[in-house]
mmCIF file of C-alpha atoms in Angstrom:
data_model
loop_
_atom_site.group_PDB
_atom_site.id
_atom_site.type_symbol
_atom_site.label_atom_id
_atom_site.label_comp_id
_atom_site.label_asym_id
_atom_site.label_seq_id
_atom_site.Cartn_x
_atom_site.Cartn_y
_atom_site.Cartn_z
ATOM 1 C CA MET A 56 0.000 0.000 0.000
ATOM 2 C CA SER A 57 1.877 3.076 -1.221
ATOM 3 C CA ASN A 58 -0.265 5.659 0.507
ATOM 4 C CA ILE A 59 -3.273 5.972 2.817
ATOM 5 C CA ASN A 60 -6.524 7.400 1.497
ATOM 6 C CA LEU A 61 -8.169 8.736 4.628
ATOM 7 C CA ILE A 62 -11.514 9.539 3.073
ATOM 8 C CA ASP A 63 -11.797 5.972 1.715
ATOM 9 C CA SER A 64 -10.497 4.425 4.912
ATOM 10 C CA PHE A 65 -12.814 6.431 7.177
ATOM 11 C CA GLN A 66 -16.107 6.742 5.337
ATOM 12 C CA GLU A 67 -17.834 8.311 8.360
ATOM 13 C CA PHE A 68 -16.184 11.659 7.665
ATOM 14 C CA LYS A 69 -18.163 12.140 4.493
ATOM 15 C CA ASP A 70 -21.296 12.470 6.602
ATOM 16 C CA PHE A 71 -20.175 15.194 8.997
ATOM 17 C CA LYS A 72 -21.986 18.515 8.750
ATOM 18 C CA ASN A 73 -20.483 21.951 9.327
ATOM 19 C CA ILE A 74 -16.876 20.730 9.074
ATOM 20 C CA ASP A 75 -14.957 21.447 5.879
ATOM 21 C CA ARG A 76 -12.594 18.826 4.463
ATOM 22 C CA PRO A 77 -9.324 20.714 5.241
ATOM 23 C CA THR A 78 -10.321 20.844 8.920
ATOM 24 C CA VAL A 79 -11.128 17.132 8.956
ATOM 25 C CA ILE A 80 -7.808 16.377 7.217
ATOM 26 C CA SER A 81 -5.856 18.392 9.814
ATOM 27 C CA VAL A 82 -7.577 16.426 12.594
ATOM 28 C CA LEU A 83 -6.729 13.178 10.827
ATOM 29 C CA GLU A 84 -3.097 14.259 10.463
ATOM 30 C CA GLU A 85 -2.843 15.026 14.169
ATOM 31 C CA VAL A 86 -4.309 11.625 15.079
ATOM 32 C CA PHE A 87 -1.819 9.847 12.836
ATOM 33 C CA ARG A 88 1.040 11.804 14.432
ATOM 34 C CA SER A 89 -0.241 10.606 17.795
ATOM 35 C CA MET A 90 -0.136 7.031 16.477
ATOM 36 C CA LEU A 91 3.443 7.595 15.291
ATOM 37 C CA ARG A 92 4.467 8.825 18.752
ATOM 38 C CA LYS A 93 2.946 5.721 20.352
ATOM 39 C CA LYS A 94 4.618 3.357 17.885
ATOM 40 C CA TYR A 95 8.035 5.001 17.532
ATOM 41 C CA GLY A 96 8.328 7.229 20.597
ATOM 42 C CA THR A 97 8.529 10.401 18.481
ATOM 43 C CA ASP A 98 7.131 11.930 15.329
ATOM 44 C CA GLU A 99 9.917 14.532 14.966
ATOM 45 C CA ASN A 100 11.583 12.599 12.152
ATOM 46 C CA CYS A 101 8.290 11.850 10.383
ATOM 47 C CA ASP A 102 6.709 13.822 7.559
ATOM 48 C CA VAL A 103 2.936 13.631 7.195
ATOM 49 C CA ILE A 104 1.982 14.828 3.710
ATOM 50 C CA VAL A 105 -1.705 15.498 3.086
ATOM 51 C CA ASN A 106 -3.513 16.076 -0.180
ATOM 52 C CA PRO A 107 -6.717 17.872 0.877
ATOM 53 C CA ASP A 108 -8.241 17.528 -2.611
ATOM 54 C CA ASN A 109 -8.452 13.754 -2.704
ATOM 55 C CA GLY A 110 -7.807 12.812 0.928
ATOM 56 C CA ASP A 111 -4.477 11.018 0.238
ATOM 57 C CA LEU A 112 -1.954 10.992 3.067
ATOM 58 C CA GLU A 113 1.630 9.706 2.951
ATOM 59 C CA ILE A 114 3.840 9.164 5.987
ATOM 60 C CA TRP A 115 7.640 9.162 5.614
ATOM 61 C CA ARG A 116 10.101 8.360 8.410
ATOM 62 C CA THR A 117 13.747 9.462 8.298
ATOM 63 C CA ARG A 118 16.583 7.819 10.315
ATOM 64 C CA LYS A 119 20.315 8.500 10.326
ATOM 65 C CA VAL A 120 22.561 5.566 9.239
ATOM 66 C CA MET A 121 25.115 4.738 12.011
ATOM 67 C CA GLU A 122 28.044 2.330 12.251
ATOM 68 C CA ASP A 123 27.146 -1.033 13.711
ATOM 69 C CA GLY A 124 27.008 -0.885 17.510
ATOM 70 C CA PHE A 125 26.859 2.934 17.604
ATOM 71 C CA SER A 126 23.081 3.502 17.402
ATOM 72 C CA GLU A 127 21.891 5.128 20.630
ATOM 73 C CA ASP A 128 18.223 5.594 19.646
ATOM 74 C CA ASP A 129 16.632 3.113 17.237
ATOM 75 C CA ASP A 130 13.719 5.463 16.685
ATOM 76 C CA LEU A 131 16.014 8.128 15.203
ATOM 77 C CA GLU A 132 18.932 6.026 13.983
ATOM 78 C CA ILE A 133 19.517 2.740 12.108
ATOM 79 C CA GLU A 134 22.687 0.641 12.025
ATOM 80 C CA LEU A 135 24.486 -0.037 8.766
ATOM 81 C CA ALA A 136 24.021 -3.849 8.799
ATOM 82 C CA GLU A 137 20.259 -3.456 9.175
ATOM 83 C CA VAL A 138 19.880 -0.778 6.536
ATOM 84 C CA LYS A 139 21.996 -2.734 4.004
ATOM 85 C CA GLN A 140 19.330 -5.434 4.034
ATOM 86 C CA LEU A 141 16.771 -2.807 3.067
ATOM 87 C CA ASP A 142 18.889 -0.722 0.697
ATOM 88 C CA PRO A 143 22.401 -1.961 -0.254
ATOM 89 C CA ASP A 144 23.442 1.533 -1.459
ATOM 90 C CA MET A 145 23.176 3.099 2.011
ATOM 91 C CA GLU A 146 26.374 4.341 3.742
ATOM 92 C CA VAL A 147 27.130 5.651 7.239
ATOM 93 C CA GLY A 148 25.906 9.230 7.596
ATOM 94 C CA ASP A 149 23.138 8.868 4.999
ATOM 95 C CA ASP A 150 19.455 9.533 5.786
ATOM 96 C CA TYR A 151 17.372 6.414 5.384
ATOM 97 C CA ILE A 152 13.804 7.382 4.387
ATOM 98 C CA GLU A 153 11.059 4.777 4.554
ATOM 99 C CA GLN A 154 7.322 4.981 3.905
ATOM 100 C CA ILE A 155 4.961 3.973 6.727
ATOM 101 C CA THR A 156 1.930 1.972 5.626
ATOM 102 C CA LEU A 157 -1.446 1.800 7.312
ATOM 103 C CA GLU A 158 -1.037 -1.935 7.883
ATOM 104 C CA SER A 159 2.112 -1.388 9.927
ATOM 105 C CA PHE A 160 0.112 0.190 12.761
ATOM 106 C CA GLY A 161 -1.922 -2.953 13.325
ATOM 107 C CA ARG A 162 -5.667 -3.528 13.313
ATOM 108 C CA ARG A 163 -6.214 -2.584 16.962
ATOM 109 C CA ALA A 164 -4.403 0.746 16.598
ATOM 110 C CA ILE A 165 -6.399 1.566 13.460
ATOM 111 C CA LEU A 166 -9.712 0.846 15.216
ATOM 112 C CA ALA A 167 -8.629 3.026 18.152
ATOM 113 C CA ALA A 168 -7.668 5.771 15.694
ATOM 114 C CA ARG A 169 -11.072 5.602 14.043
ATOM 115 C CA GLN A 170 -12.773 6.086 17.433
ATOM 116 C CA THR A 171 -10.475 8.993 18.279
ATOM 117 C CA LEU A 172 -11.138 10.599 14.904
ATOM 118 C CA VAL A 173 -14.911 10.301 15.247
ATOM 119 C CA SER A 174 -14.733 11.764 18.755
ATOM 120 C CA LYS A 175 -12.507 14.689 17.704
ATOM 121 C CA VAL A 176 -14.561 15.552 14.618
ATOM 122 C CA LEU A 177 -17.816 15.394 16.613
ATOM 123 C CA GLU A 178 -16.215 17.754 19.111
ATOM 124 C CA LEU A 179 -15.209 20.095 16.303
ATOM 125 C CA GLU A 180 -18.663 19.896 14.808
ATOM 126 C CA LYS A 181 -20.278 20.876 18.109
ATOM 127 C CA ASP A 182 -17.881 23.815 18.435
ATOM 128 C CA GLU A 183 -18.742 24.936 14.900
ATOM 129 C CA ILE A 184 -22.486 24.751 15.593
ATOM 130 C CA PHE A 185 -21.990 26.702 18.825
ATOM 131 C CA LYS A 186 -19.953 29.447 17.074
ATOM 132 C CA LYS A 187 -22.391 29.619 14.171
ATOM 133 C CA TYR A 188 -25.445 30.093 16.356
ATOM 134 C CA LYS A 189 -23.746 32.224 19.020
ATOM 135 C CA ASP A 190 -23.240 34.885 16.345
ATOM 136 C CA ARG A 191 -26.886 34.605 15.231
ATOM 137 C CA VAL A 192 -28.645 35.327 18.551
ATOM 138 C CA GLY A 193 -31.570 37.631 17.772
ATOM 139 C CA GLU A 194 -31.994 36.373 14.194
ATOM 140 C CA ILE A 195 -35.035 34.585 12.823
ATOM 141 C CA VAL A 196 -34.586 30.923 11.967
ATOM 142 C CA THR A 197 -36.969 28.637 10.083
ATOM 143 C CA GLY A 198 -37.068 24.948 10.902
ATOM 144 C CA GLU A 199 -39.176 21.832 10.817
ATOM 145 C CA VAL A 200 -40.872 20.386 13.886
ATOM 146 C CA TYR A 201 -39.312 16.985 14.549
ATOM 147 C CA GLN A 202 -40.782 16.053 17.911
ATOM 148 C CA VAL A 203 -43.310 17.582 20.309
ATOM 149 C CA TRP A 204 -43.116 16.964 24.044
ATOM 150 C CA LYS A 205 -45.139 18.327 26.917
ATOM 151 C CA LYS A 206 -42.564 20.918 27.988
ATOM 152 C CA GLU A 207 -40.688 21.625 24.743
ATOM 153 C CA THR A 208 -40.589 21.118 21.001
ATOM 154 C CA LEU A 209 -37.606 19.864 19.006
ATOM 155 C CA VAL A 210 -37.047 21.734 15.731
ATOM 156 C CA LEU A 211 -34.465 20.855 13.056
ATOM 157 C CA ASP A 212 -32.909 23.568 10.891
ATOM 158 C CA ASP A 213 -32.145 23.042 7.190
ATOM 159 C CA GLU A 214 -28.827 21.369 8.111
ATOM 160 C CA GLY A 215 -30.411 19.022 10.636
ATOM 161 C CA ASN A 216 -29.111 20.895 13.708
ATOM 162 C CA GLU A 217 -31.322 20.596 16.786
ATOM 163 C CA LEU A 218 -33.110 23.683 18.097
ATOM 164 C CA MET A 219 -35.165 23.556 21.298
ATOM 165 C CA MET A 220 -38.312 25.634 21.808
ATOM 166 C CA PRO A 221 -39.537 25.366 25.424
ATOM 167 C CA LYS A 222 -43.283 25.618 26.024
ATOM 168 C CA THR A 223 -42.588 28.847 27.912
ATOM 169 C CA GLU A 224 -41.191 30.367 24.691
ATOM 170 C CA GLN A 225 -44.264 29.473 22.626
ATOM 171 C CA ILE A 226 -47.337 31.632 22.043
ATOM 172 C CA PRO A 227 -50.208 30.165 24.121
ATOM 173 C CA ALA A 228 -52.230 29.450 20.957
ATOM 174 C CA ASP A 229 -49.312 27.681 19.220
ATOM 175 C CA TYR A 230 -50.017 24.094 18.267
ATOM 176 C CA PHE A 231 -47.384 22.091 16.413
ATOM 177 C CA LYS A 232 -47.177 18.622 14.989
ATOM 178 C CA LYS A 233 -44.309 16.735 13.370
ATOM 179 C CA GLY A 234 -43.385 18.119 9.944
ATOM 180 C CA ASP A 235 -44.779 21.630 10.548
ATOM 181 C CA ALA A 236 -42.631 24.563 9.417
ATOM 182 C CA VAL A 237 -41.995 26.997 12.256
ATOM 183 C CA ARG A 238 -40.382 30.429 12.538
ATOM 184 C CA ALA A 239 -38.789 31.706 15.722
ATOM 185 C CA VAL A 240 -35.952 33.909 16.921
ATOM 186 C CA ILE A 241 -32.704 32.522 18.311
ATOM 187 C CA LEU A 242 -32.937 33.456 21.989
ATOM 188 C CA LYS A 243 -29.737 32.043 23.500
ATOM 189 C CA VAL A 244 -26.981 29.529 22.841
ATOM 190 C CA ASP A 245 -25.240 27.666 25.668
ATOM 191 C CA MET A 246 -22.775 24.806 25.943
ATOM 192 C CA VAL A 247 -24.259 22.092 28.166
ATOM 193 C CA ASN A 248 -22.008 19.088 28.817
ATOM 194 C CA ALA A 249 -19.894 20.007 25.754
ATOM 195 C CA THR A 250 -23.029 20.022 23.560
ATOM 196 C CA PRO A 251 -24.507 23.223 22.128
ATOM 197 C CA LYS A 252 -28.046 23.951 23.339
ATOM 198 C CA ILE A 253 -29.856 26.382 21.050
ATOM 199 C CA ILE A 254 -33.042 27.906 22.485
ATOM 200 C CA ILE A 255 -35.513 29.551 20.110
ATOM 201 C CA SER A 256 -38.481 31.728 21.023
ATOM 202 C CA ARG A 257 -41.724 32.995 19.525
ATOM 203 C CA ILE A 258 -42.620 35.241 22.483
ATOM 204 C CA ALA A 259 -39.475 37.406 22.616
ATOM 205 C CA PRO A 260 -39.902 41.056 21.511
ATOM 206 C CA GLU A 261 -37.013 40.421 19.081
ATOM 207 C CA PHE A 262 -39.206 37.955 17.173
ATOM 208 C CA LEU A 263 -41.818 40.638 16.525
ATOM 209 C CA GLN A 264 -39.071 43.110 15.592
ATOM 210 C CA ARG A 265 -37.586 40.727 13.004
ATOM 211 C CA LEU A 266 -41.052 40.110 11.534
ATOM 212 C CA PHE A 267 -41.487 43.862 11.089
ATOM 213 C CA GLU A 268 -38.062 44.076 9.417
ATOM 214 C CA ILE A 269 -39.156 41.377 6.961
ATOM 215 C CA GLU A 270 -42.544 42.955 6.183
ATOM 216 C CA VAL A 271 -41.603 46.662 6.265
ATOM 217 C CA PRO A 272 -38.746 47.630 3.888
ATOM 218 C CA GLU A 273 -38.437 51.073 5.502
ATOM 219 C CA ILE A 274 -37.474 49.427 8.812
ATOM 220 C CA PHE A 275 -34.991 47.093 7.099
ATOM 221 C CA ASP A 276 -33.465 50.104 5.269
ATOM 222 C CA GLY A 277 -33.189 52.129 8.493
ATOM 223 C CA LEU A 278 -35.650 54.892 7.478
ATOM 224 C CA ILE A 279 -37.932 53.840 10.341
ATOM 225 C CA THR A 280 -36.629 52.724 13.713
ATOM 226 C CA ILE A 281 -38.428 50.545 16.235
ATOM 227 C CA LYS A 282 -37.801 52.321 19.530
ATOM 228 C CA LYS A 283 -39.396 49.724 21.806
ATOM 229 C CA ILE A 284 -41.600 46.636 21.737
ATOM 230 C CA VAL A 285 -43.624 45.226 24.616
ATOM 231 C CA ARG A 286 -45.753 42.100 24.378
ATOM 232 C CA GLU A 287 -48.286 39.935 26.114
ATOM 233 C CA PRO A 288 -47.720 36.995 23.707
ATOM 234 C CA GLY A 289 -50.837 35.935 21.836
ATOM 235 C CA GLU A 290 -52.873 38.773 23.370
ATOM 236 C CA ARG A 291 -51.494 42.224 22.631
ATOM 237 C CA ALA A 292 -48.318 44.030 21.627
ATOM 238 C CA LYS A 293 -47.359 47.690 21.429
ATOM 239 C CA VAL A 294 -44.662 48.883 19.048
ATOM 240 C CA ALA A 295 -43.245 52.414 19.238
ATOM 241 C CA VAL A 296 -41.768 53.567 15.917
ATOM 242 C CA GLU A 297 -39.991 56.698 14.727
ATOM 243 C CA SER A 298 -39.227 57.952 11.210
ATOM 244 C CA TYR A 299 -36.008 59.690 10.193
ATOM 245 C CA ASP A 300 -37.691 61.008 7.055
ATOM 246 C CA ASP A 301 -40.462 63.571 7.538
ATOM 247 C CA ARG A 302 -42.096 62.377 4.336
ATOM 248 C CA ILE A 303 -42.669 58.905 5.787
ATOM 249 C CA ASP A 304 -45.527 58.192 8.187
ATOM 250 C CA PRO A 305 -43.995 55.421 10.341
ATOM 251 C CA VAL A 306 -47.314 54.052 11.591
ATOM 252 C CA GLY A 307 -48.833 53.994 8.114
ATOM 253 C CA ALA A 308 -45.721 52.332 6.672
ATOM 254 C CA CYS A 309 -45.803 49.602 9.322
ATOM 255 C CA VAL A 310 -49.513 48.914 8.957
ATOM 256 C CA GLY A 311 -49.546 49.086 5.160
ATOM 257 C CA MET A 312 -52.414 49.865 2.826
ATOM 258 C CA LYS A 313 -55.565 48.341 4.332
ATOM 259 C CA GLY A 314 -53.348 46.575 6.878
ATOM 260 C CA SER A 315 -51.530 44.572 4.182
ATOM 261 C CA ARG A 316 -48.179 44.605 5.970
ATOM 262 C CA ILE A 317 -49.316 43.979 9.508
ATOM 263 C CA HIS A 318 -51.834 41.244 8.668
ATOM 264 C CA GLY A 319 -49.075 38.730 7.932
ATOM 265 C CA ILE A 320 -47.416 39.480 11.283
ATOM 266 C CA VAL A 321 -50.717 39.180 13.161
ATOM 267 C CA ARG A 322 -51.373 35.789 11.556
ATOM 268 C CA GLU A 323 -47.879 34.569 12.448
ATOM 269 C CA LEU A 324 -48.499 35.613 16.069
ATOM 270 C CA LYS A 325 -51.857 33.802 16.279
ATOM 271 C CA ASN A 326 -53.966 36.974 15.992
ATOM 272 C CA GLU A 327 -52.018 38.963 18.560
ATOM 273 C CA ASN A 328 -53.450 42.506 18.615
ATOM 274 C CA ILE A 329 -50.626 44.855 17.555
ATOM 275 C CA ASP A 330 -50.776 48.604 18.296
ATOM 276 C CA VAL A 331 -48.217 50.608 16.310
ATOM 277 C CA ILE A 332 -47.713 54.108 17.737
ATOM 278 C CA ASN A 333 -45.568 57.126 16.961
ATOM 279 C CA PHE A 334 -42.707 57.554 19.429
ATOM 280 C CA THR A 335 -42.331 60.982 21.016
ATOM 281 C CA ASN A 336 -40.270 62.518 23.827
ATOM 282 C CA ASN A 337 -43.399 64.319 25.036
ATOM 283 C CA ILE A 338 -44.371 61.941 27.854
ATOM 284 C CA SER A 339 -48.003 63.064 28.111
ATOM 285 C CA LEU A 340 -48.508 62.567 24.397
ATOM 286 C CA TYR A 341 -46.591 59.274 24.505
ATOM 287 C CA ILE A 342 -48.839 57.924 27.294
ATOM 288 C CA THR A 343 -51.921 59.138 25.415
ATOM 289 C CA ARG A 344 -50.817 57.231 22.325
ATOM 290 C CA ALA A 345 -49.782 54.180 24.370
ATOM 291 C CA LEU A 346 -53.264 53.880 25.888
ATOM 292 C CA SER A 347 -54.875 53.772 22.434
ATOM 293 C CA PRO A 348 -57.636 53.052 21.516
ATOM 294 C CA ALA A 349 -58.932 54.845 24.638
ATOM 295 C CA LYS A 350 -59.405 58.624 24.408
ATOM 296 C CA ILE A 351 -57.880 60.452 27.349
ATOM 297 C CA THR A 352 -59.313 63.664 28.829
ATOM 298 C CA SER A 353 -56.307 64.738 30.914
ATOM 299 C CA ILE A 354 -53.067 63.477 32.473
ATOM 300 C CA LYS A 355 -51.184 64.410 35.643
ATOM 301 C CA LEU A 356 -47.530 63.378 35.675
ATOM 302 C CA ASP A 357 -45.098 62.884 38.521
ATOM 303 C CA ASP A 358 -41.734 62.619 36.763
ATOM 304 C CA GLU A 359 -39.838 61.873 39.992
ATOM 305 C CA THR A 360 -41.837 58.779 40.846
ATOM 306 C CA LYS A 361 -42.575 57.985 37.178
ATOM 307 C CA HIS A 362 -46.285 57.950 37.941
ATOM 308 C CA ALA A 363 -49.125 59.064 35.688
ATOM 309 C CA SER A 364 -52.735 59.720 36.715
ATOM 310 C CA VAL A 365 -54.933 59.441 33.659
ATOM 311 C CA TYR A 366 -58.508 60.768 33.598
ATOM 312 C CA LEU A 367 -61.070 59.449 31.124
ATOM 313 C CA LYS A 368 -64.763 59.507 30.504
ATOM 314 C CA PRO A 369 -66.478 56.455 32.018
ATOM 315 C CA ASP A 370 -67.053 54.809 28.646
ATOM 316 C CA GLN A 371 -63.329 54.975 27.877
ATOM 317 C CA VAL A 372 -62.051 53.337 31.070
ATOM 318 C CA SER A 373 -62.562 49.746 29.956
ATOM 319 C CA LEU A 374 -60.802 50.535 26.647
ATOM 320 C CA ALA A 375 -57.810 51.988 28.499
ATOM 321 C CA ILE A 376 -57.558 48.971 30.811
ATOM 322 C CA GLY A 377 -58.179 46.443 28.069
ATOM 323 C CA ARG A 378 -59.166 42.810 28.323
ATOM 324 C CA GLY A 379 -57.401 41.229 31.265
ATOM 325 C CA GLY A 380 -55.667 44.566 31.947
ATOM 326 C CA HIS A 381 -53.275 43.989 29.032
ATOM 327 C CA ASN A 382 -53.644 47.453 27.483
ATOM 328 C CA ILE A 383 -52.764 49.470 30.574
ATOM 329 C CA LYS A 384 -50.021 47.033 31.598
ATOM 330 C CA LEU A 385 -48.308 47.263 28.202
ATOM 331 C CA ALA A 386 -48.720 51.047 28.078
ATOM 332 C CA GLY A 387 -46.879 51.223 31.404
ATOM 333 C CA LYS A 388 -44.063 48.989 30.148
ATOM 334 C CA LEU A 389 -43.764 50.957 26.913
ATOM 335 C CA THR A 390 -43.588 54.404 28.527
ATOM 336 C CA GLY A 391 -41.803 53.441 31.741
ATOM 337 C CA TYR A 392 -44.542 55.092 33.832
ATOM 338 C CA GLU A 393 -46.888 53.500 36.362
ATOM 339 C CA ILE A 394 -50.323 54.447 35.077
ATOM 340 C CA ASP A 395 -53.454 54.804 37.191
ATOM 341 C CA VAL A 396 -56.795 55.292 35.466
ATOM 342 C CA TYR A 397 -59.553 57.458 36.936
ATOM 343 C CA ARG A 398 -63.125 57.983 35.768
ATOM 344 C CA GLU A 399 -63.899 61.621 35.283
ATOM 345 C CA ALA A 400 -66.487 62.939 37.741
ATOM 346 C CA GLY A 401 -69.662 63.251 35.714
ATOM 347 C CA GLU A 402 -73.244 64.136 36.361
ATOM 348 C CA GLU A 403 -75.006 62.664 39.382
ATOM 349 C CA ASP A 404 -77.232 60.356 37.359
ATOM 350 C CA GLU A 405 -74.486 59.140 35.071
ATOM 351 C CA ASP A 406 -74.267 55.331 34.997
ATOM 352 C CA VAL A 407 -71.237 53.069 34.395
ATOM 353 C CA ASP A 408 -71.116 49.863 32.334
ATOM 354 C CA ILE A 409 -70.485 46.934 34.680
ATOM 355 C CA GLU A 410 -67.758 45.612 32.322
ATOM 356 C CA GLU A 411 -65.636 48.606 33.361
ATOM 357 C CA PHE A 412 -65.211 47.003 36.782
ATOM 358 C CA SER A 413 -63.512 43.921 35.296
ATOM 359 C CA ASP A 414 -60.253 44.845 37.034
ATOM 360 C CA GLU A 415 -62.012 44.561 40.440
ATOM 361 C CA ILE A 416 -64.821 42.048 39.854
ATOM 362 C CA ASP A 417 -64.279 38.568 38.414
ATOM 363 C CA SER A 418 -65.619 38.120 34.880
ATOM 364 C CA TRP A 419 -67.826 35.160 35.857
ATOM 365 C CA ILE A 420 -69.611 37.336 38.446
ATOM 366 C CA ILE A 421 -70.158 40.079 35.854
ATOM 367 C CA ASP A 422 -71.572 37.480 33.440
ATOM 368 C CA GLU A 423 -73.938 36.193 36.119
ATOM 369 C CA LEU A 424 -75.274 39.720 36.780
ATOM 370 C CA LYS A 425 -75.681 40.396 33.061
ATOM 371 C CA THR A 426 -77.819 37.261 32.647
ATOM 372 C CA ILE A 427 -80.487 38.880 34.858
ATOM 373 C CA GLY A 428 -80.285 42.170 32.941
ATOM 374 C CA CYS A 429 -77.951 44.020 35.320
ATOM 375 C CA ASP A 430 -75.390 45.395 32.870
ATOM 376 C CA THR A 431 -74.672 48.739 34.589
ATOM 377 C CA ALA A 432 -73.588 49.695 38.084
ATOM 378 C CA LYS A 433 -76.850 51.449 38.957
ATOM 379 C CA SER A 434 -78.991 48.581 37.685
ATOM 380 C CA VAL A 435 -77.262 46.312 40.225
ATOM 381 C CA LEU A 436 -77.506 48.858 43.057
ATOM 382 C CA ALA A 437 -81.232 49.314 42.344
ATOM 383 C CA LEU A 438 -81.869 45.764 43.625
ATOM 384 C CA SER A 439 -81.603 44.541 47.217
ATOM 385 C CA VAL A 440 -79.117 41.920 48.349
ATOM 386 C CA ASP A 441 -81.959 39.434 48.960
ATOM 387 C CA GLU A 442 -83.371 40.030 45.475
ATOM 388 C CA LEU A 443 -79.960 39.447 43.868
ATOM 389 C CA VAL A 444 -79.426 36.240 45.903
ATOM 390 C CA LYS A 445 -82.776 34.917 44.663
ATOM 391 C CA ARG A 446 -82.214 35.813 41.009
ATOM 392 C CA THR A 447 -78.568 34.710 40.680
ATOM 393 C CA ASP A 448 -76.381 31.815 41.773
ATOM 394 C CA LEU A 449 -74.151 34.197 43.723
ATOM 395 C CA GLU A 450 -73.423 33.957 47.455
ATOM 396 C CA GLU A 451 -74.713 36.755 49.716
ATOM 397 C CA GLU A 452 -71.160 37.638 50.760
ATOM 398 C CA THR A 453 -70.103 37.948 47.095
ATOM 399 C CA ILE A 454 -73.051 40.218 46.290
ATOM 400 C CA LYS A 455 -72.292 42.494 49.256
ATOM 401 C CA GLU A 456 -68.679 42.796 48.121
ATOM 402 C CA VAL A 457 -69.771 43.646 44.542
ATOM 403 C CA MET A 458 -72.245 46.277 45.775
ATOM 404 C CA SER A 459 -69.562 47.835 47.951
ATOM 405 C CA ILE A 460 -67.272 48.186 44.900
ATOM 406 C CA LEU A 461 -70.085 49.671 42.799
ATOM 407 C CA LYS A 462 -71.163 52.121 45.521
ATOM 408 C CA SER A 463 -67.639 53.493 45.886
ATOM 409 C CA GLU A 464 -67.870 54.576 42.230
ATOM 410 C CA PHE A 465 -70.575 57.117 43.030
ATOM 411 C CA GLU A 466 -69.228 58.373 46.344
#
């Protein structure tokens, strides 16, 4: 055997992803040098010549020819009598160069080398995957769902690399099955027990930002900047945008004609309600916009405590708070102010929709009152506790607590 073809001898290396052939060849060379050191004690006098194009590798060993009886190190020197049997033309002082064949290492050493090579290349591959994804944190990745478990979903990218999407990083309405295509943002990349762990997310604000960059060319080109994004995944999101070109309406550009641009994003996020607002340094105006779609009458700000008291007409309070309190919570996160909502003092006989008390009264209690026709505060207060106990399935204690809340509205 005149030379060793590593690619033919070690077929496994054809299947490795992310590792280029020159890198694999250099690993192979190092392993063979290690084998030389084990067999001969040193590899200093050995030349390992690699052809990266076809995978051929030749090993040549050089020893100095010494007079008989004067060789002090058989690994570096060879006596004249011995070398004459191999090459009659050799003389004392010459360099005897011989080619090392694969067979000379022995079957056991070759099997051990194969295991070492597989281990080293797998290690390299993991490092390459880690480096590749570490630099891509915050980018969108598209993959295919491979397996769905209770607490997480395994996604494979187009190279077959494993990406993990924990249940906590999925939109509540997400439902995946094997083979589904899924888009998410790369959240973080860690090395766990020498194996890269790539976590992807569909609830991170960065995911929504990347979707806007894809759908809105002005954001991708830098003409519009997303100043801040806050989300209640699957429920509501608020996006503050600013334009660097006075001719461009940032909100209009993000929404698109008849909502053409934002509709795709909303569908991707399982119908998450997205409010796009104009960023401004005027805090009062910023809070007003953040509480959209509610219309605010007046605002009192305390800049030291970052507190805002917002006054609205009674019919606007429920809009400002939003379903489940999401609207006011996100407005606070977006502006950095703690927002308190107050109903404007109106006329004495002014009534209030019972739904506006959803932040204080459980929704199932409100529904129970509405079934008997009590859909405003005063319509509930007009009945006695006994009457309400008879007509609903509510406990007396619950009714008294509800009436106390409603009464405080008119005090």
